[in-house]
XYZ file of C-alpha atoms in Angstrom:
279
model
C -8.391 -15.676 4.989
C -4.860 -14.195 3.230
C -6.270 -11.801 1.158
C -4.753 -10.321 -1.821
C -6.360 -7.404 -4.591
C -3.276 -8.972 -7.146
C -6.326 -11.674 -7.808
C -9.427 -9.110 -8.807
C -6.994 -6.430 -10.061
C -9.577 -4.402 -12.834
C -12.630 -7.167 -12.284
C -15.716 -6.116 -12.229
C -16.071 -5.073 -8.802
C -13.184 -3.203 -9.527
C -14.109 -0.513 -12.331
C -17.165 0.059 -10.449
C -15.471 0.884 -7.638
C -13.051 3.380 -9.287
C -15.548 4.909 -11.541
C -17.610 6.254 -8.878
C -13.976 7.238 -7.320
C -13.572 9.029 -10.137
C -16.861 10.944 -10.201
C -16.278 11.596 -6.171
C -12.739 12.829 -6.679
C -13.701 15.470 -9.025
C -17.453 16.785 -6.901
C -14.592 17.283 -4.583
C -12.417 19.514 -7.359
C -15.235 21.542 -7.753
C -13.670 23.474 -4.544
C -10.692 25.513 -4.710
C -9.987 24.829 -0.847
C -7.897 21.452 -0.552
C -8.786 18.118 0.692
C -7.597 15.117 2.425
C -8.234 11.853 0.866
C -8.253 9.000 3.287
C -8.107 5.559 2.364
C -8.102 2.494 5.094
C -7.057 -0.212 3.425
C -4.659 0.943 0.432
C -3.132 -2.375 -0.862
C 0.090 -1.635 -3.645
C -1.275 0.803 -6.066
C -1.390 -0.643 -8.868
C -1.302 -4.265 -10.330
C 0.647 -6.362 -12.972
C -2.513 -7.604 -14.841
C -0.153 -10.260 -16.144
C 0.845 -11.802 -12.811
C 0.629 -15.549 -11.858
C -1.521 -13.577 -9.603
C -3.398 -11.739 -11.622
C -3.887 -14.244 -14.737
C -5.261 -17.064 -11.865
C -8.579 -16.469 -13.098
C -7.821 -13.259 -15.118
C -11.318 -11.463 -13.344
C -10.149 -8.324 -15.265
C -11.422 -10.035 -18.421
C -14.875 -9.689 -16.521
C -13.881 -6.055 -15.787
C -11.953 -3.860 -17.554
C -11.298 -5.751 -20.539
C -14.678 -4.885 -21.330
C -14.071 -1.556 -20.907
C -11.613 -1.100 -22.410
C -12.519 -2.015 -26.210
C -16.688 -0.884 -25.239
C -18.132 1.723 -27.620
C -19.584 5.314 -26.375
C -18.598 5.381 -23.026
C -19.808 8.575 -21.327
C -17.562 11.034 -20.234
C -17.177 9.856 -16.444
C -16.079 6.290 -18.023
C -14.007 7.989 -20.576
C -12.466 10.379 -17.425
C -11.753 7.328 -15.311
C -9.970 5.418 -18.525
C -7.553 8.478 -19.432
C -6.571 6.871 -15.537
C -5.781 3.556 -16.705
C -4.507 4.216 -19.527
C -1.712 6.205 -18.044
C 0.552 3.696 -16.381
C 0.334 1.687 -20.019
C 1.655 1.861 -23.251
C -1.059 3.435 -26.187
C -3.542 0.966 -27.396
C -1.788 -2.135 -24.683
C -3.365 -2.880 -21.198
C -0.709 -4.680 -19.027
C -1.128 -2.477 -15.202
C -4.077 -1.330 -13.273
C -4.413 1.078 -11.033
C -5.414 0.536 -7.411
C -7.666 3.446 -5.431
C -4.901 5.125 -4.689
C -3.408 5.363 -8.695
C -6.682 7.074 -9.193
C -6.311 9.592 -6.367
C -3.497 10.790 -7.154
C -4.081 11.401 -11.105
C -6.293 13.666 -9.786
C -4.857 15.193 -6.520
C -4.041 19.302 -6.780
C -0.811 21.039 -5.381
C -3.068 21.941 -2.213
C -4.436 18.110 -1.776
C -3.193 15.963 0.603
C -2.950 12.496 0.801
C -2.921 9.470 3.353
C -2.544 5.445 2.729
C -3.232 2.939 5.439
C -2.613 -0.672 5.140
C -1.837 -3.758 7.359
C -0.486 -6.501 4.908
C 3.822 -6.171 4.862
C 4.322 -7.770 1.727
C 1.363 -4.774 0.620
C 3.400 -1.272 2.277
C 6.417 -2.064 0.521
C 5.236 -1.612 -2.992
C 2.241 1.295 -2.126
C 4.934 3.020 -0.553
C 7.529 2.715 -3.719
C 4.990 4.477 -5.526
C 4.649 7.271 -3.934
C 8.114 7.181 -2.356
C 8.775 11.242 -4.448
C 5.159 12.981 -3.476
C 5.759 14.628 -0.504
C 1.379 15.340 -0.271
C 1.359 11.322 0.445
C 1.522 10.248 3.206
C 1.760 6.127 4.120
C 1.201 4.321 7.627
C 1.526 1.048 7.925
C -1.483 0.261 10.195
C -4.670 -0.826 11.115
C -6.832 1.745 8.236
C -10.218 1.093 11.174
C -7.661 2.353 13.432
C -6.476 4.696 10.558
C -10.335 6.623 10.979
C -9.902 7.650 15.176
C -6.046 9.031 13.564
C -6.109 10.927 10.423
C -9.663 12.718 11.312
C -10.321 15.549 11.312
C -8.232 16.573 8.871
C -7.142 20.570 8.842
C -8.478 20.858 5.468
C -12.178 20.347 6.648
C -12.607 18.967 3.576
C -12.089 15.314 2.679
C -13.302 12.558 0.775
C -12.878 8.899 3.160
C -12.254 5.302 1.153
C -13.445 2.474 2.716
C -13.071 -0.419 0.688
C -11.794 -3.301 3.027
C -11.725 -6.779 2.074
C -14.096 -8.475 4.122
C -11.945 -11.107 6.070
C -13.399 -11.479 9.483
C -17.166 -12.696 9.395
C -18.545 -9.877 10.968
C -17.308 -7.035 9.140
C -19.638 -5.842 7.107
C -22.075 -6.483 9.769
C -20.537 -4.082 12.416
C -19.519 -1.616 9.939
C -22.442 1.411 9.661
C -22.089 0.841 14.131
C -18.306 2.148 13.259
C -19.398 4.999 10.491
C -22.058 6.060 12.463
C -18.603 7.203 15.417
C -16.497 7.513 13.055
C -19.035 10.602 11.625
C -19.082 12.453 14.521
C -15.513 12.810 14.095
C -15.903 14.290 11.243
C -19.880 15.353 10.067
C -19.422 17.329 6.956
C -16.221 14.519 5.258
C -18.131 12.351 2.490
C -17.062 9.156 2.997
C -17.884 5.987 0.210
C -18.055 2.489 1.165
C -16.935 -0.582 -0.988
C -19.194 -3.395 -0.164
C -19.953 -6.752 -1.835
C -23.277 -8.740 -3.081
C -23.223 -11.600 -1.841
C -27.047 -12.786 -0.848
C -29.573 -10.575 -0.882
C -30.986 -11.133 2.295
C -27.350 -11.269 3.511
C -28.089 -7.508 1.698
C -31.095 -6.207 3.350
C -29.707 -6.691 6.623
C -27.080 -4.674 5.509
C -28.791 -1.345 3.813
C -31.417 -1.470 7.494
C -27.920 -1.393 9.562
C -26.878 1.200 7.629
C -30.163 3.627 8.595
C -30.482 2.826 12.017
C -26.015 3.879 12.618
C -26.465 6.645 10.143
C -27.784 9.624 10.655
C -26.900 12.895 7.854
C -28.106 11.470 3.967
C -26.366 9.168 2.529
C -26.411 7.420 -1.222
C -26.180 3.554 -2.242
C -25.626 2.617 -5.568
C -25.348 -0.344 -6.400
C -24.297 -2.865 -9.713
C -24.382 -6.672 -9.518
C -23.888 -8.846 -13.180
C -25.005 -12.255 -11.618
C -27.965 -12.701 -10.219
C -28.053 -11.934 -6.214
C -29.990 -14.960 -4.563
C -26.641 -17.222 -5.403
C -24.784 -17.563 -2.095
C -20.952 -18.486 -2.527
C -19.572 -15.374 -4.563
C -19.600 -12.368 -5.311
C -22.634 -11.157 -7.320
C -21.900 -7.746 -7.723
C -20.933 -5.075 -5.080
C -22.122 -2.004 -3.918
C -21.010 1.699 -2.668
C -22.389 3.506 0.542
C -21.439 7.536 -0.252
C -22.146 9.479 2.851
C -22.983 13.318 2.539
C -22.609 12.825 -1.418
C -21.774 15.663 -3.376
C -24.234 17.370 -4.541
C -25.500 15.926 -8.547
C -24.011 12.934 -6.712
C -26.949 11.269 -7.543
C -28.136 12.354 -11.475
C -23.423 11.107 -12.845
C -25.407 7.902 -11.051
C -27.975 8.089 -13.551
C -25.798 8.955 -16.683
C -22.987 5.752 -16.474
C -24.857 3.419 -14.533
C -27.385 1.411 -17.683
C -24.065 1.884 -20.177
C -21.460 0.328 -17.035
C -23.934 -2.866 -16.289
C -24.929 -2.991 -20.260
C -20.702 -3.646 -20.813
C -20.672 -5.901 -17.843
C -23.350 -7.545 -17.167
C -22.951 -12.006 -18.142
C -25.606 -13.260 -19.836
C -28.294 -10.033 -19.168
C -27.895 -10.894 -15.323
C -28.568 -8.825 -11.880
C -29.565 -4.789 -11.797
C -28.404 -1.244 -10.999
C -29.090 0.937 -9.009
C -29.516 3.839 -6.452
C -31.432 4.976 -3.574
C -30.528 8.235 -1.516
C -31.782 8.214 2.287
C -32.424 12.355 3.386
C -31.797 11.287 6.873
C -30.423 14.038 9.320
């Protein structure tokens, strides 16, 4: 499978993922001490919604396009939209930020960003995007290897985003064990792992594997815009947050209902956030 995120840029799954990313970064900004943002599958960092790839399925129409036209967005959604708007002309939506752009938007002088990307066609525009910023290190390598190479960070604080394309058949179910080992290298870090929801049965197995492998507190947040019992399509997505920042669960409650109401298709699907306080 030759995965290119540009086909899915600005989709409902992207919106969900990036709103949570903004919440996590803002939580880290509450403290003055520096932190590292590490992303294992960074992509290009920015996507043109008028490109042939984005126009093929126009997934952004069921995601960011709904958000920009929705009424009364919560405060966190407004922060998210401010970042989106930073790439676009007023009242025009052409470019959608990738996760690196969202992180970089909020980065302070003392913070660092390390991005790993393996796809040869993705790494070139990614390097160009951040070429003039010495706070950003970009590495053409397998993202999972980056978890070993760049952790623990010298700052002793950090956010790790793991957002793979899940090209390999067993990739999702292999993640809990990998996370269990990674956390041993950097126990106090915040980890955010995006995952697809295609069937409720697979989703249940994944949660059980996480509970068995992760011995730190974690939060599972999910948003489905379709019914989750139809195999063969992306019905929604979830985010595992290991070592969730203080009050992040309350923040979820403040924006998830609004987000689902805007993004759901024919009132299908659900949203929920569940904490697991394992030690």
